[in-house]
N, CA and C atoms as an extended XYZ file, in Angstrom:
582
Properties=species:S:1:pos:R:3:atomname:S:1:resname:S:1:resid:I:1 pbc="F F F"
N        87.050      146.696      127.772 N   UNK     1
C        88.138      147.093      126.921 CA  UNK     1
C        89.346      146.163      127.101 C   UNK     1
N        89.745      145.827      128.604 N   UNK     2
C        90.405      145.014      128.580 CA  UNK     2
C        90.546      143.241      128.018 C   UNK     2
N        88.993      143.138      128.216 N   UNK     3
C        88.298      141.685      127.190 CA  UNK     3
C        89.225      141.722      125.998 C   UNK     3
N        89.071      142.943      125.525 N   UNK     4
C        89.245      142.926      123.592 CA  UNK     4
C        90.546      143.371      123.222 C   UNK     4
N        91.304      143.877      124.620 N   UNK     5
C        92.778      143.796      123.819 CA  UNK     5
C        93.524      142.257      124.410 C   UNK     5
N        92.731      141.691      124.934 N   UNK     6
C        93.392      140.253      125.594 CA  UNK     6
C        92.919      139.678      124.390 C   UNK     6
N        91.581      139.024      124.121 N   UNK     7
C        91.141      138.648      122.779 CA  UNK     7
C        92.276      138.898      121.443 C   UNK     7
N        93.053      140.632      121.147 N   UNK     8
C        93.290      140.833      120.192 CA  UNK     8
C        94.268      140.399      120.203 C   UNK     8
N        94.992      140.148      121.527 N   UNK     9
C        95.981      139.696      121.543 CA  UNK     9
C        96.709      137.988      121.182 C   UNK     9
N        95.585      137.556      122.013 N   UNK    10
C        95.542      135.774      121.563 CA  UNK    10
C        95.450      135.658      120.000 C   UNK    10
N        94.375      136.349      119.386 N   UNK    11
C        93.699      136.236      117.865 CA  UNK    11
C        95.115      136.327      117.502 C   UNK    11
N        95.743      137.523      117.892 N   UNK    12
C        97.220      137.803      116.808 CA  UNK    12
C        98.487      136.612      117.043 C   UNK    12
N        98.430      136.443      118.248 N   UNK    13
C        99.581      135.166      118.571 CA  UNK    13
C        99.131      133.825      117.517 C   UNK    13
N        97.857      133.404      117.760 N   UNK    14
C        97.077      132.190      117.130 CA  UNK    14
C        97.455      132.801      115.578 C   UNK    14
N        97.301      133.561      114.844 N   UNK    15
C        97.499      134.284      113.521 CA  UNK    15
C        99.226      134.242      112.992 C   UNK    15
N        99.827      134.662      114.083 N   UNK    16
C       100.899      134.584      113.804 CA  UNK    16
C       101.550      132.905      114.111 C   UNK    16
N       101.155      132.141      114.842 N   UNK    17
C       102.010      130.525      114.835 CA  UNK    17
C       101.310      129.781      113.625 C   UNK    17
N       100.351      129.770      113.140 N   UNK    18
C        99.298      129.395      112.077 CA  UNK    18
C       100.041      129.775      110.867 C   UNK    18
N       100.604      131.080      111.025 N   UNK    19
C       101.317      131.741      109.757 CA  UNK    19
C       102.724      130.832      109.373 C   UNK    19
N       103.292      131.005      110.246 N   UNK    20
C       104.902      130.179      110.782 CA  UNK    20
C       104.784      128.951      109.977 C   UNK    20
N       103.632      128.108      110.808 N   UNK    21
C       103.700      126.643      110.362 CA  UNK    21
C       103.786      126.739      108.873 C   UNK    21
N       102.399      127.714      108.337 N   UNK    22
C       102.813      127.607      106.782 CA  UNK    22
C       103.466      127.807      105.927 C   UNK    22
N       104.690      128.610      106.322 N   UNK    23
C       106.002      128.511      105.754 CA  UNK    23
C       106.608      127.249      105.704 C   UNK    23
N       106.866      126.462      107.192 N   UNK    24
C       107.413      125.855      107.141 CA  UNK    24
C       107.059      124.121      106.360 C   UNK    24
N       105.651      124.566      106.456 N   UNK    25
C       105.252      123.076      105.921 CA  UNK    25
C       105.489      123.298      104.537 C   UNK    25
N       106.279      124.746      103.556 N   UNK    26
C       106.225      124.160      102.079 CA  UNK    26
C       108.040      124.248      101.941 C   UNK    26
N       108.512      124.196      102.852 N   UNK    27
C       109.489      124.033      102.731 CA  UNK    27
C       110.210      123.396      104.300 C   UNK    27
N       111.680      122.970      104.379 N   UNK    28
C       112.412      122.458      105.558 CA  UNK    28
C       114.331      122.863      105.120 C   UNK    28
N       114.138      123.453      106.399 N   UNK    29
C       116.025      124.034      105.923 CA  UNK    29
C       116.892      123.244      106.918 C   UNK    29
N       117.444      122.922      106.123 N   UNK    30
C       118.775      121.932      106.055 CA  UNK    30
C       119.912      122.920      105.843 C   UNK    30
N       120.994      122.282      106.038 N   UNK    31
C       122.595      123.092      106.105 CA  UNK    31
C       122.611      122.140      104.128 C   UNK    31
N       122.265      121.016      104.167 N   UNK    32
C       122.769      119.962      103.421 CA  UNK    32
C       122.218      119.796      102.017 C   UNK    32
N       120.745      119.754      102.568 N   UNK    33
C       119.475      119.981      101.115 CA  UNK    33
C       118.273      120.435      101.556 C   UNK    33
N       118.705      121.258      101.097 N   UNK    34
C       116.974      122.140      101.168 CA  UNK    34
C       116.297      121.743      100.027 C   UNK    34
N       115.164      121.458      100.960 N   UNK    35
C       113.828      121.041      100.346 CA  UNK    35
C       112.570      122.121      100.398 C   UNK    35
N       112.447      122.424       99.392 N   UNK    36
C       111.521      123.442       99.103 CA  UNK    36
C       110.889      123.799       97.708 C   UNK    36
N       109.034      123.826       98.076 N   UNK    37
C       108.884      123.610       96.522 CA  UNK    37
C       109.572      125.070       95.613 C   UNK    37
N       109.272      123.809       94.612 N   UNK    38
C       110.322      124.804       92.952 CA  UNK    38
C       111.530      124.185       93.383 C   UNK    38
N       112.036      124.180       94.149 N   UNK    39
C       113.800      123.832       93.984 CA  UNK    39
C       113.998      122.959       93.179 C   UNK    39
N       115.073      123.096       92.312 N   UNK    40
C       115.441      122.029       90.824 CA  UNK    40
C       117.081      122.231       90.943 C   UNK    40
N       117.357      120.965       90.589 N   UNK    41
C       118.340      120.785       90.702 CA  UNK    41
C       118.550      119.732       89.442 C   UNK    41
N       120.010      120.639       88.464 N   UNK    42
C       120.302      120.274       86.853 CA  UNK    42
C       121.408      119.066       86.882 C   UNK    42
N       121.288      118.137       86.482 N   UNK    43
C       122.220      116.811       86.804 CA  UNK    43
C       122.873      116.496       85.173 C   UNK    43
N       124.334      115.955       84.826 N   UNK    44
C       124.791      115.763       83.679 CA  UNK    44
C       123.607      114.788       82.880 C   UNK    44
N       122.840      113.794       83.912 N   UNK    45
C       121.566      113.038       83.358 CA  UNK    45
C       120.308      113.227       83.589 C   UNK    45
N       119.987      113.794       84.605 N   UNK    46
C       118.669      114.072       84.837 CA  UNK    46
C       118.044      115.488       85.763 C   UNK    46
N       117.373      116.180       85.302 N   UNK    47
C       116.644      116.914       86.515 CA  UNK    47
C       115.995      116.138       87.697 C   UNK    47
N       116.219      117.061       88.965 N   UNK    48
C       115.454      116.717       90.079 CA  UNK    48
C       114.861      118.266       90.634 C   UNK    48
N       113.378      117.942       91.030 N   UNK    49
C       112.503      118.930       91.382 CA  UNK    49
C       111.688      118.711       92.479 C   UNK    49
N       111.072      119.757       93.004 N   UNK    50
C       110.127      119.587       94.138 CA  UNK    50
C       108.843      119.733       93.574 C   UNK    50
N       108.148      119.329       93.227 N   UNK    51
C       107.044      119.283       92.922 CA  UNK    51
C       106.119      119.443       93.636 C   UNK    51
N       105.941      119.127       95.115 N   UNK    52
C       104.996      119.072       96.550 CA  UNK    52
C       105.502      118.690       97.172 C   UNK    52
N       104.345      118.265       98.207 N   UNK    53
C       104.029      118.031       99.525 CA  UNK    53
C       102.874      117.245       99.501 C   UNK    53
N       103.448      115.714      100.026 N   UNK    54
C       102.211      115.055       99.984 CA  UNK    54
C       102.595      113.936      101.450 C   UNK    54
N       101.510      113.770      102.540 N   UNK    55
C       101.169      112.955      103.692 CA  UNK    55
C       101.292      111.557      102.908 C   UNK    55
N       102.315      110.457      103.453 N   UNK    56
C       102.263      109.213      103.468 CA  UNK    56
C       102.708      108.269      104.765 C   UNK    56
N       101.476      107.341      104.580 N   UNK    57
C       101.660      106.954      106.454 CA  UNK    57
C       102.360      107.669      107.353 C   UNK    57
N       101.286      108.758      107.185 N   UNK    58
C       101.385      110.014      108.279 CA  UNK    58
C       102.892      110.644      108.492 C   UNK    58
N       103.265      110.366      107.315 N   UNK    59
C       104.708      111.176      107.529 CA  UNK    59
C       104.631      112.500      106.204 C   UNK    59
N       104.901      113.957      106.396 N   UNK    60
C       105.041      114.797      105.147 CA  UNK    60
C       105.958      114.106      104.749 C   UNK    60
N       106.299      114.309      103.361 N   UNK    61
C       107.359      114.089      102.687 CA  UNK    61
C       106.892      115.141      101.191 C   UNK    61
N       108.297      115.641      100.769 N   UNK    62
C       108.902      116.457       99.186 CA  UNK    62
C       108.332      115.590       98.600 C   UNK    62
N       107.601      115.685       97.119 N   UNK    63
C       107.469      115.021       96.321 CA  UNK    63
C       108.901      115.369       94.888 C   UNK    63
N       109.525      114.803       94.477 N   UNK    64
C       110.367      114.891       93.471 CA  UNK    64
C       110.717      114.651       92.228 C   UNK    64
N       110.383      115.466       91.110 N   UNK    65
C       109.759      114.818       90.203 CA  UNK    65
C       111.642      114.534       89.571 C   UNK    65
N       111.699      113.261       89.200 N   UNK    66
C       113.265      112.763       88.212 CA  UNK    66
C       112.960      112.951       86.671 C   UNK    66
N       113.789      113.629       86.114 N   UNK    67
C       113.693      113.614       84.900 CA  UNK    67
C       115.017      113.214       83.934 C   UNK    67
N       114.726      111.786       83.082 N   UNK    68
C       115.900      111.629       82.116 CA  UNK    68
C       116.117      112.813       81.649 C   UNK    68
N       117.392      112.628       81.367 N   UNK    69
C       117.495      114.031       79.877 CA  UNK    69
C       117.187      113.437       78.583 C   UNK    69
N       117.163      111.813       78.548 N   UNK    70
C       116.856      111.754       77.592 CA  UNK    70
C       114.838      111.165       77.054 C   UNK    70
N       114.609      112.682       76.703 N   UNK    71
C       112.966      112.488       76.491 CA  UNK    71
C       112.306      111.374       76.484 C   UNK    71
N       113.052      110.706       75.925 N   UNK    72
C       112.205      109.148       75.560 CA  UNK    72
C       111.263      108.660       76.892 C   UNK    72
N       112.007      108.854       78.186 N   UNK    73
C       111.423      108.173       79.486 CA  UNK    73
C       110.385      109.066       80.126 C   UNK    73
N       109.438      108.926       80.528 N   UNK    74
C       108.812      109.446       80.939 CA  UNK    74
C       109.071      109.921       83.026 C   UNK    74
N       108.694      110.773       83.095 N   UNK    75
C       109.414      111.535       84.296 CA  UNK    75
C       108.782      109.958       85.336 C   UNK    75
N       109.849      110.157       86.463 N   UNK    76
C       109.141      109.168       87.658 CA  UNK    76
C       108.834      110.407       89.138 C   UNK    76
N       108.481      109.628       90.294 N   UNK    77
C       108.370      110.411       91.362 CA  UNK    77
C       109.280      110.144       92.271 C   UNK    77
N       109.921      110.545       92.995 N   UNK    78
C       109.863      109.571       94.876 CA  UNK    78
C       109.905      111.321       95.568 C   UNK    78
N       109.579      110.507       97.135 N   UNK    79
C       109.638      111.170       98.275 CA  UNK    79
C       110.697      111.384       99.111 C   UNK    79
N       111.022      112.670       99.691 N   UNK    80
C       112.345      112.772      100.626 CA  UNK    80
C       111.486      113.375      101.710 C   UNK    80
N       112.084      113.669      102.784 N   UNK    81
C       111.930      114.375      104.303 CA  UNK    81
C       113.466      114.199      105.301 C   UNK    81
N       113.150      115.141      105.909 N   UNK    82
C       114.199      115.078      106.913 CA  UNK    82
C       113.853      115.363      108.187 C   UNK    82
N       114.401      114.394      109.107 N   UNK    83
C       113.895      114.778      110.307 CA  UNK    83
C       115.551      114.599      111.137 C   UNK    83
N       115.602      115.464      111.905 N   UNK    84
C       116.695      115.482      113.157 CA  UNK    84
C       118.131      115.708      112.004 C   UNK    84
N       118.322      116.308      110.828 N   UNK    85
C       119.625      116.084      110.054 CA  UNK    85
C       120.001      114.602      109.143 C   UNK    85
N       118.805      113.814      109.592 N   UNK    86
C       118.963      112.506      108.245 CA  UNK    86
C       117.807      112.986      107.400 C   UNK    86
N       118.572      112.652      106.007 N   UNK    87
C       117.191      112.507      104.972 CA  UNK    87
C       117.434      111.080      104.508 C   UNK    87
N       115.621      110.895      104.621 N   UNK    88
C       115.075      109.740      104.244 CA  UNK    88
C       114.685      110.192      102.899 C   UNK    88
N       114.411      108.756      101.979 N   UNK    89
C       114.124      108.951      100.758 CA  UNK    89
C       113.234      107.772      100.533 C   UNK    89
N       111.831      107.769      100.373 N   UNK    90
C       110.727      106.846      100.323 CA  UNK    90
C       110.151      106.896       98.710 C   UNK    90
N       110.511      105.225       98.430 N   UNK    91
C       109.836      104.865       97.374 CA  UNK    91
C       109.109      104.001       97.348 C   UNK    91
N       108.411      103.597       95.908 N   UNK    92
C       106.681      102.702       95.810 CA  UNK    92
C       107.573      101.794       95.256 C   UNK    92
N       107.148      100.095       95.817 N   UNK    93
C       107.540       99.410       94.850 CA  UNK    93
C       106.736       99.052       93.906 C   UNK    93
N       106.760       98.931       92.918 N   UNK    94
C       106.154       98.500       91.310 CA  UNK    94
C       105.410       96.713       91.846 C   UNK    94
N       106.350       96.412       92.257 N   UNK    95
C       106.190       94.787       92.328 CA  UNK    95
C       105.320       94.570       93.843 C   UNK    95
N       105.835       95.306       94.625 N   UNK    96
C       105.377       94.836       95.854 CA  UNK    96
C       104.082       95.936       96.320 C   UNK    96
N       103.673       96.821       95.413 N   UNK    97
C       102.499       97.931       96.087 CA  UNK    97
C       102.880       98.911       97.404 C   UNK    97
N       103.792       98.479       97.763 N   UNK    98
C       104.267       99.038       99.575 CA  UNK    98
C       105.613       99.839       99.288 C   UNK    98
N       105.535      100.686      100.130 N   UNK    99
C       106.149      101.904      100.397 CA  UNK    99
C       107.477      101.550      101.277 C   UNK    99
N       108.403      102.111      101.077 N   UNK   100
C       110.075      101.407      101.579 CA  UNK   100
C       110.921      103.023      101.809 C   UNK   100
N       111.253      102.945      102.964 N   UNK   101
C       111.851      104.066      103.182 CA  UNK   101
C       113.139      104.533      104.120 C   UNK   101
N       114.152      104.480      103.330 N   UNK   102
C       115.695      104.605      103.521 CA  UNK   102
C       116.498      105.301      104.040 C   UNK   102
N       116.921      105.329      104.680 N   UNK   103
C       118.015      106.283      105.272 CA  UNK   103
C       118.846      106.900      104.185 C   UNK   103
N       118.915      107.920      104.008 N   UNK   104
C       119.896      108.531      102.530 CA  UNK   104
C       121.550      108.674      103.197 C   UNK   104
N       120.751      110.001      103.973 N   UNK   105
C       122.127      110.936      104.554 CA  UNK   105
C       121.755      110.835      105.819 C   UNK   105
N       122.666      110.875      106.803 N   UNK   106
C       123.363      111.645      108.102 CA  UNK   106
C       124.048      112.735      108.087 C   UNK   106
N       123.295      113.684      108.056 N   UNK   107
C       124.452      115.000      108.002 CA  UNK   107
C       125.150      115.345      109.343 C   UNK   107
N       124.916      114.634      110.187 N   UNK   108
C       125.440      115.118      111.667 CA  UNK   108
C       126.506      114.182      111.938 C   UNK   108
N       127.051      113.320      110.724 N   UNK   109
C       128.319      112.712      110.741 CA  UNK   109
C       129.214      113.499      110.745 C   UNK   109
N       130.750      112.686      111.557 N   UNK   110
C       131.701      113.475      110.904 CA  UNK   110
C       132.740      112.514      110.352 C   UNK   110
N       134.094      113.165      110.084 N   UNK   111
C       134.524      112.503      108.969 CA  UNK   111
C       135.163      110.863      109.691 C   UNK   111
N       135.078      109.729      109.081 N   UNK   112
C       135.562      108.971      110.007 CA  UNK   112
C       134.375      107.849      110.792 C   UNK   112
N       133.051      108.708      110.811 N   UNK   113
C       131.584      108.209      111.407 CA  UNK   113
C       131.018      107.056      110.820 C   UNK   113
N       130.624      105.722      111.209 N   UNK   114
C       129.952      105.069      110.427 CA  UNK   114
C       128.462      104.979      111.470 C   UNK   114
N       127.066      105.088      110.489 N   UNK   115
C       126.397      104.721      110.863 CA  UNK   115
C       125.567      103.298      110.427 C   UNK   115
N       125.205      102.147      111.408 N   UNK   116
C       124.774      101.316      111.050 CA  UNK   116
C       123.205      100.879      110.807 C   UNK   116
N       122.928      100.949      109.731 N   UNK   117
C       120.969      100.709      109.509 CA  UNK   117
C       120.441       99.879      109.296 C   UNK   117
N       119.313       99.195      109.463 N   UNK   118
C       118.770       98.216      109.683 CA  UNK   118
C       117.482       98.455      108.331 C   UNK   118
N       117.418       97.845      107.212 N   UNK   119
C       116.295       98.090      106.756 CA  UNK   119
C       114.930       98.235      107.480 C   UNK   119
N       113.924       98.741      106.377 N   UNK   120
C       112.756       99.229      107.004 CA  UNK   120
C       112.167       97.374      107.120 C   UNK   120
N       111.337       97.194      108.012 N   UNK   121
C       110.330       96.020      107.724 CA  UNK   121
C       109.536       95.885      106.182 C   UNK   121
N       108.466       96.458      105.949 N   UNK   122
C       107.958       96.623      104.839 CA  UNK   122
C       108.919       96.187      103.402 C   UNK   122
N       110.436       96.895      103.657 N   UNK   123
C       111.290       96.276      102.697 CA  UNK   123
C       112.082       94.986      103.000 C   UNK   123
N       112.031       94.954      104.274 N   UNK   124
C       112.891       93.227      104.214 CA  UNK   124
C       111.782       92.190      103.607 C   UNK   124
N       110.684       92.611      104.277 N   UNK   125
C       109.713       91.072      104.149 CA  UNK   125
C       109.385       91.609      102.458 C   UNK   125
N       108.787       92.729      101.791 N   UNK   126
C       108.752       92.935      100.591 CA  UNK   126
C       109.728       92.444       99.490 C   UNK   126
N       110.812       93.507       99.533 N   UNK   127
C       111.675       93.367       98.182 CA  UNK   127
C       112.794       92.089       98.174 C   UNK   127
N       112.926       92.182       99.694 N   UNK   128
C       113.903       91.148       99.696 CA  UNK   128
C       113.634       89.818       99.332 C   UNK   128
N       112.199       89.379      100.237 N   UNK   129
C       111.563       88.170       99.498 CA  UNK   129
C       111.725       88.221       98.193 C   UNK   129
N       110.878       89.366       97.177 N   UNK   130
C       110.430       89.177       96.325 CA  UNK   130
C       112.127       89.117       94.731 C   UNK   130
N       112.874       89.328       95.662 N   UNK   131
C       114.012       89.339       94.569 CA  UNK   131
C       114.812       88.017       95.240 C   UNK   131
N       114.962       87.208       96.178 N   UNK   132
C       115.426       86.522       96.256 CA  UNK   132
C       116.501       86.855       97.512 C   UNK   132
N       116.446       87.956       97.935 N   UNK   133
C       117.656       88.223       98.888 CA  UNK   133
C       117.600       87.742      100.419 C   UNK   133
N       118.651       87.481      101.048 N   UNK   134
C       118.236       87.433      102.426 CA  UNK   134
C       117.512       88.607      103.390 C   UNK   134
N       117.066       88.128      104.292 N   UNK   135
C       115.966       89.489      105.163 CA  UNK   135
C       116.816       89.554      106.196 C   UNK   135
N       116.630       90.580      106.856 N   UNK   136
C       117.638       91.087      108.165 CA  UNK   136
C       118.939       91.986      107.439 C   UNK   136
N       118.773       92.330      106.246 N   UNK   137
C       119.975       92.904      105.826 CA  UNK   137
C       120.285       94.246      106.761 C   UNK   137
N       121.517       94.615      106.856 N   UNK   138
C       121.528       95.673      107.547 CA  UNK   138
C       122.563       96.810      106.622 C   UNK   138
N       122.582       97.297      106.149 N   UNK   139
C       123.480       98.716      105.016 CA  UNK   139
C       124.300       99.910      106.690 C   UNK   139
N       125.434      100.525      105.621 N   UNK   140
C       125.932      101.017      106.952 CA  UNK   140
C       126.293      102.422      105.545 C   UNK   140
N       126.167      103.671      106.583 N   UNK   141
C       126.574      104.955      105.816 CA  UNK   141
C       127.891      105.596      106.787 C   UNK   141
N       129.047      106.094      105.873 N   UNK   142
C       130.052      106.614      106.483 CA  UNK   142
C       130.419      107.496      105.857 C   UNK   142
N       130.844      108.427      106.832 N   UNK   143
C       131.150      109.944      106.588 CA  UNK   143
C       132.744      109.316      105.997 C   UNK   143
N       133.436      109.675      105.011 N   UNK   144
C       134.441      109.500      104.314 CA  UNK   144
C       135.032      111.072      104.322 C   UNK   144
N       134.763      112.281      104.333 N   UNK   145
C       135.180      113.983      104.072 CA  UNK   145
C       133.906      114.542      104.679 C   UNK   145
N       134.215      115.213      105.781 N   UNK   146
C       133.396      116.454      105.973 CA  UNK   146
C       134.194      117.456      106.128 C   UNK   146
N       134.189      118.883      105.610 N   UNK   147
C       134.529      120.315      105.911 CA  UNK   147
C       133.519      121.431      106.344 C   UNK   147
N       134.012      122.433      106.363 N   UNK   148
C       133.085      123.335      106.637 CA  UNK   148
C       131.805      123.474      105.539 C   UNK   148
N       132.040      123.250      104.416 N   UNK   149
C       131.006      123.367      103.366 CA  UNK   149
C       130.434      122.279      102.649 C   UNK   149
N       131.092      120.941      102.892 N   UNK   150
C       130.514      119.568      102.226 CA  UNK   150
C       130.812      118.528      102.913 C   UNK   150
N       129.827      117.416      102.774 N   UNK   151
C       129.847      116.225      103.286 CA  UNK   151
C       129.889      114.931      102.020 C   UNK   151
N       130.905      114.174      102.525 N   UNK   152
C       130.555      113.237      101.165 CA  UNK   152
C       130.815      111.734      102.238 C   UNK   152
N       129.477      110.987      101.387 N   UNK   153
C       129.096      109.633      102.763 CA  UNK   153
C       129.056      108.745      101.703 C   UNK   153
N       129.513      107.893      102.430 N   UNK   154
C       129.746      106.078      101.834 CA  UNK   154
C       128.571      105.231      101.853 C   UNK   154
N       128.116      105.242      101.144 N   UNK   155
C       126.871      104.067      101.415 CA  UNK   155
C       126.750      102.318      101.483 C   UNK   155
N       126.791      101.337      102.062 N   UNK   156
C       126.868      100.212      101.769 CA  UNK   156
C       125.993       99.834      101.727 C   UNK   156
N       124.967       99.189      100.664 N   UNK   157
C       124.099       98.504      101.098 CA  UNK   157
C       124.088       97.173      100.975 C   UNK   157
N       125.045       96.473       99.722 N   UNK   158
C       124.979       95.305       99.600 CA  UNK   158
C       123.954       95.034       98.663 C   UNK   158
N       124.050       93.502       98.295 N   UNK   159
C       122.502       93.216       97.474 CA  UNK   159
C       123.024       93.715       96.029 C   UNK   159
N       121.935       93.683       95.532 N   UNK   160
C       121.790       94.340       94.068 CA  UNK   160
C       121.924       96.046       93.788 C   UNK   160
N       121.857       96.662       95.139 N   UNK   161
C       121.700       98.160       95.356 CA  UNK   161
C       123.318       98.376       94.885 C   UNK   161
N       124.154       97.410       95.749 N   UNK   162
C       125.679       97.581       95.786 CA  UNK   162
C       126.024       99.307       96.661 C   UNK   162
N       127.520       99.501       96.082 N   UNK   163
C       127.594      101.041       97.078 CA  UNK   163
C       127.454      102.014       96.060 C   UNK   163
N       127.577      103.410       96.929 N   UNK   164
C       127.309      104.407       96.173 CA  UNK   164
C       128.318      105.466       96.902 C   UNK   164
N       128.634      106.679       96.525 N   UNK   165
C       128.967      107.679       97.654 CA  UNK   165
C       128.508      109.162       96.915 C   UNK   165
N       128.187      110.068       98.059 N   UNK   166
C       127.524      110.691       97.568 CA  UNK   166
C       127.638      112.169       98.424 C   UNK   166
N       128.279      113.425       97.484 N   UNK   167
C       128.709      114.477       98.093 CA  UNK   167
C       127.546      115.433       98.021 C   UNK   167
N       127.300      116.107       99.321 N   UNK   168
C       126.469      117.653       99.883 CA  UNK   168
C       127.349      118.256      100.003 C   UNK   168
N       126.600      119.907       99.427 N   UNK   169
C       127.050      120.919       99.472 CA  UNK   169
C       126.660      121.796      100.398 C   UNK   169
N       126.293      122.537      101.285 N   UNK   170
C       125.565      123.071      102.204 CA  UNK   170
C       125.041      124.537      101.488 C   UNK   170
N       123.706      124.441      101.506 N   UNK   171
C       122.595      125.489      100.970 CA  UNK   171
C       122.592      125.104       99.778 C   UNK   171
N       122.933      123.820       98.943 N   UNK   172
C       122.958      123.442       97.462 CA  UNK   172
C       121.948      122.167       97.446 C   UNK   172
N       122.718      120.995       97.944 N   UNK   173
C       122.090      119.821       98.087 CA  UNK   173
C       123.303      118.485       97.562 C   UNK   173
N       122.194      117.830       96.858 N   UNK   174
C       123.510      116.680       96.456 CA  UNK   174
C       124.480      117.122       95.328 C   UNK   174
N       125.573      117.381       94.894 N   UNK   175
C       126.536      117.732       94.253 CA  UNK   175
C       127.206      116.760       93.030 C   UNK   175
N       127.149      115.106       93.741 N   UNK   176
C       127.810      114.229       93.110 CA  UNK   176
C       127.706      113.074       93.316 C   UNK   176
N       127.318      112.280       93.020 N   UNK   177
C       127.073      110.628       93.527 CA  UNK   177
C       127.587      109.452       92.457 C   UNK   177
N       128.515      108.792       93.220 N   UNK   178
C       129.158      107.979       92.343 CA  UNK   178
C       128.669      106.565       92.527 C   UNK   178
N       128.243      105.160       91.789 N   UNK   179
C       127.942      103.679       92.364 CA  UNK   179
C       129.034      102.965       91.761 C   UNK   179
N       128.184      101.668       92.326 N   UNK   180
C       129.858      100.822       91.903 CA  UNK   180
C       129.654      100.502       90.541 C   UNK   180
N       128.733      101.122       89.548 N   UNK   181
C       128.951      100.597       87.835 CA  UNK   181
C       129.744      101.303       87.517 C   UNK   181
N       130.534      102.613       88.078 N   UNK   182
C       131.160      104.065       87.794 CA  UNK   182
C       130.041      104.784       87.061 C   UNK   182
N       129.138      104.920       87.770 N   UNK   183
C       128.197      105.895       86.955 CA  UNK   183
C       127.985      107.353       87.866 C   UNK   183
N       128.578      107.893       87.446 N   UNK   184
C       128.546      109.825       87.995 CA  UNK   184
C       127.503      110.633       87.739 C   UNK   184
N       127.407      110.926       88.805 N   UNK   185
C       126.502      112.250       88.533 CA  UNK   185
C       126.683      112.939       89.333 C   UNK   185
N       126.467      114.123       87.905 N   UNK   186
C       126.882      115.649       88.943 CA  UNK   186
C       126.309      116.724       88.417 C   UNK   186
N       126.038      117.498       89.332 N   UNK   187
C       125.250      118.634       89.120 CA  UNK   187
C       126.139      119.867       88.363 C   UNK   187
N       125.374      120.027       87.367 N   UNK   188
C       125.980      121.239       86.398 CA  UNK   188
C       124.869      123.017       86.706 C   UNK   188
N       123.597      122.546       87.256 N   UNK   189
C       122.989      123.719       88.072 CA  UNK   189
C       121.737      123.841       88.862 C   UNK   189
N       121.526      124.766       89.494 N   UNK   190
C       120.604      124.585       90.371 CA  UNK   190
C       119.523      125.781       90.403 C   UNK   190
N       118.600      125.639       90.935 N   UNK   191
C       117.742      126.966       91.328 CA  UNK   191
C       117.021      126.489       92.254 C   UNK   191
N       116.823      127.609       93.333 N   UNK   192
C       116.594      127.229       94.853 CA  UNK   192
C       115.922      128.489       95.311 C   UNK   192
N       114.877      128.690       95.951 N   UNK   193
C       113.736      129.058       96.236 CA  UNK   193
C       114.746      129.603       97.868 C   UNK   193
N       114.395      130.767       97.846 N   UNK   194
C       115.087      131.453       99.407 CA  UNK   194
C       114.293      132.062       99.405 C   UNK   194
């Protein structure tokens, strides 16, 4: 008797961490952006959605589907994840076949913080060759405003990327992102999976 409540007991622990994980693998909570499928998020130009969960060089990553508003374009994809409070944001290049994957955010900045990044390999020797740029580039992100409820970070990357800055909302996601053509975007609504 004692066999089978030790047994019932393991079975239920093993049942219950098995359970856990699968919450967590369709979703990841952030203060900054939650990623979780269904979450959509309504932009003055485009929708952004979660579409999945898909393994690339062994990393999970959100799949996200972008949508113009204006029909004509047909939707594209990329990948986000977050690990330790940065989200990365991994895209395919068209030209180069290989996968490039960026530092977005630091949410564990504060206001005043610069962090300094080093492109991925795959993208120095890839895009950079292949557009003409120098390799070894290094982009730097700085916390410019943090409060209790938003973060808004400076991006430099240089190159053809140029800067960007780009405000979180906490339990929303990205809010507003401005580059250097003055092109805005901002979120007019959201729906988010709790």
């Amino acid at each position: 008797m004692k066999l089978l409540s030790y047994l019932f007991i393991v079975s239920l622990t093993v049942l219950l961490i098995c359970c856990s994980s699968a919450q967590t693998s369709s979703s990841v909570e952030n203060d900054y952006m939650p990623l979780s499928i269904g979450n959509k998020w309504y932009y003055n130009s485009h929708t952004s959605e979660v579409v999945g969960i898909d393994t690339i060089e062994g990393k999970k990553y959100f799949k996200l589907e972008h949508k113009n508003v204006n029909a004509k374009f047909p939707p594209d994809y990329y990948y986000q994840r977050i690990s330790n409070d940065t989200l990365f944001t991994l895209n395919f290049g068209q030209w180069t076949n290989l996968y490039s994957e960026r530092v977005t955010a630091i949410f564990t900045l504060d206001s005043g913080d610069v962090a300094r990044i080093e492109l991925p390999p795959n993208e120095l020797s890839s895009r950079n060759e292949a557009q003409g740029l120098p390799t070894g580039r290094k982009y730097l992100i700085k916390a410019i405003n943090k409060n209790s409820e938003t973060i808004e970070l400076f991006t430099n990357v240089g190159g053809v990327d140029g800067n960007y800055t780009e405000t979180y909302k906490k339990g929303i996601g990205m809010i507003k992102s401005k580059n250097d053509w003055g092109i805005v975007t901002e979120l007019t609504d959201y729906e988010l999976n709790n």
